[in-house]
Amino acid sequence: MLERKPRKDRTEVTFVLPADTPPGPVSVVGDFNDWQPGTHTLTPRSNGTRAVTIALPGKSEHSFRYLAAGDYWFDEESADSHDGLNSRLPPEMAQPAGAVVVPGPAALTASVQ
């Protein structure tokens, strides 16, 4: 699951997985960290999930995958799109000022009055 918080010049994206599926450590690996495993490792949360939050530059599209123990690569099912093997995040900062981004298979926006 992806949680997004648009900010002035960036979008904070929280990558969330169940605490034990898949087992062992899991990293988010993508163009935003030069595809380096271990740079953004998900950590346990009190609600039974594990997560990591990354501030991504605005107006940029990003590719990523998860990497688990045993060289197990997998995609985010709730990503906005997929490009071959990679999950994709669209340029969130292109949203209108005051928009609220709703996470899901197709990011929806609603204007805030």
Coordinates of C-alpha atoms in Angstrom, one line a residue:
M1 CA 0.0 0.0 0.0
L2 CA 1.1 3.5 -0.7
E3 CA 0.3 6.6 1.5
R4 CA 1.0 10.0 -0.1
K5 CA 1.2 13.4 1.4
P6 CA 1.8 16.3 -1.1
R7 CA 4.0 19.0 0.2
K8 CA 5.0 22.3 -1.4
D9 CA 8.0 21.0 -3.4
R10 CA 7.8 17.3 -2.9
T11 CA 5.6 14.3 -2.1
E12 CA 6.1 12.2 1.0
V13 CA 5.4 8.6 0.0
T14 CA 5.0 5.9 2.7
F15 CA 5.5 2.4 1.4
V16 CA 3.6 -0.1 3.6
L17 CA 3.6 -3.9 3.8
P18 CA 2.4 -6.5 6.3
A19 CA 4.8 -7.1 9.1
D20 CA 5.7 -10.6 8.1
T21 CA 4.9 -11.0 4.4
P22 CA 7.3 -11.6 2.9
P23 CA 9.5 -12.7 5.8
G24 CA 12.8 -11.0 6.6
P25 CA 14.0 -7.5 5.7
V26 CA 12.5 -5.6 2.8
S27 CA 13.8 -2.5 1.1
V28 CA 12.2 -0.1 -1.4
V29 CA 14.6 0.2 -4.3
G30 CA 14.2 2.7 -7.1
D31 CA 15.5 5.5 -9.3
F32 CA 15.2 7.8 -6.3
N33 CA 18.0 5.9 -4.4
D34 CA 20.0 4.7 -7.4
W35 CA 18.5 1.2 -7.0
Q36 CA 20.6 0.6 -3.9
P37 CA 19.2 -2.1 -1.6
G38 CA 19.2 -1.3 2.1
T39 CA 19.0 2.4 1.6
H40 CA 15.2 2.5 2.5
T41 CA 14.4 -0.5 4.6
L42 CA 10.9 -0.9 5.9
T43 CA 10.6 -0.9 9.8
P44 CA 7.9 -2.3 12.0
R45 CA 5.0 -0.1 13.1
S46 CA 2.7 -0.6 16.0
N47 CA -0.3 -1.5 13.8
G48 CA 1.2 -4.8 12.5
T49 CA 2.7 -3.4 9.4
R50 CA 6.1 -2.2 8.4
A51 CA 6.9 1.0 6.4
V52 CA 9.3 3.6 5.3
T53 CA 8.6 7.2 4.2
I54 CA 10.6 8.8 1.4
A55 CA 10.3 12.4 0.3
L56 CA 10.3 12.4 -3.5
P57 CA 11.0 15.5 -5.6
G58 CA 7.9 17.0 -7.1
K59 CA 7.0 17.0 -10.8
S60 CA 9.0 13.7 -11.4
E61 CA 7.8 10.3 -12.2
H62 CA 9.5 7.4 -10.3
S63 CA 10.1 3.7 -10.8
F64 CA 10.6 1.3 -7.9
R65 CA 10.4 -2.3 -6.7
Y66 CA 10.6 -4.0 -3.3
L67 CA 13.5 -6.3 -2.5
A68 CA 13.1 -8.9 0.2
A69 CA 15.5 -11.5 1.7
G70 CA 16.8 -14.1 -0.7
D71 CA 16.9 -11.7 -3.7
Y72 CA 13.1 -11.8 -3.9
W73 CA 12.0 -8.8 -6.0
F74 CA 8.3 -7.8 -6.2
D75 CA 6.0 -5.0 -7.2
E76 CA 3.5 -2.8 -5.4
E77 CA 0.0 -3.8 -6.4
S78 CA -1.5 -0.4 -5.6
A79 CA 1.0 1.5 -7.7
D80 CA -0.5 3.8 -10.3
S81 CA 1.0 1.9 -13.2
H82 CA 3.7 -0.6 -14.0
D83 CA 6.4 -0.3 -16.7
G84 CA 7.7 -3.8 -17.5
L85 CA 9.0 -5.1 -14.1
N86 CA 8.8 -1.8 -12.2
S87 CA 6.0 -0.1 -10.3
R88 CA 5.5 3.5 -11.2
L89 CA 4.6 6.7 -9.3
P90 CA 3.3 9.7 -11.3
P91 CA 4.5 13.3 -10.8
E92 CA 2.2 14.1 -7.9
M93 CA 3.3 17.8 -7.8
A94 CA 1.5 18.3 -11.1
Q95 CA -1.8 18.2 -9.1
P96 CA -3.7 21.4 -8.7
A97 CA -3.0 23.5 -5.6
G98 CA -5.2 22.3 -2.8
A99 CA -5.7 18.9 -4.3
V100 CA -6.0 15.8 -2.0
V101 CA -4.3 12.7 -3.4
V102 CA -6.2 9.5 -2.5
P103 CA -4.0 6.4 -2.6
G104 CA -5.1 3.5 -4.8
P105 CA -4.8 1.8 -8.1
A106 CA -5.6 5.1 -9.9
A107 CA -4.7 8.2 -7.9
L108 CA -7.8 10.3 -7.6
T109 CA -7.9 14.0 -6.8
A110 CA -10.5 16.2 -5.2
S111 CA -10.2 19.9 -4.8
V112 CA -10.3 21.3 -1.3
Q113 CA -12.3 24.4 -1.0

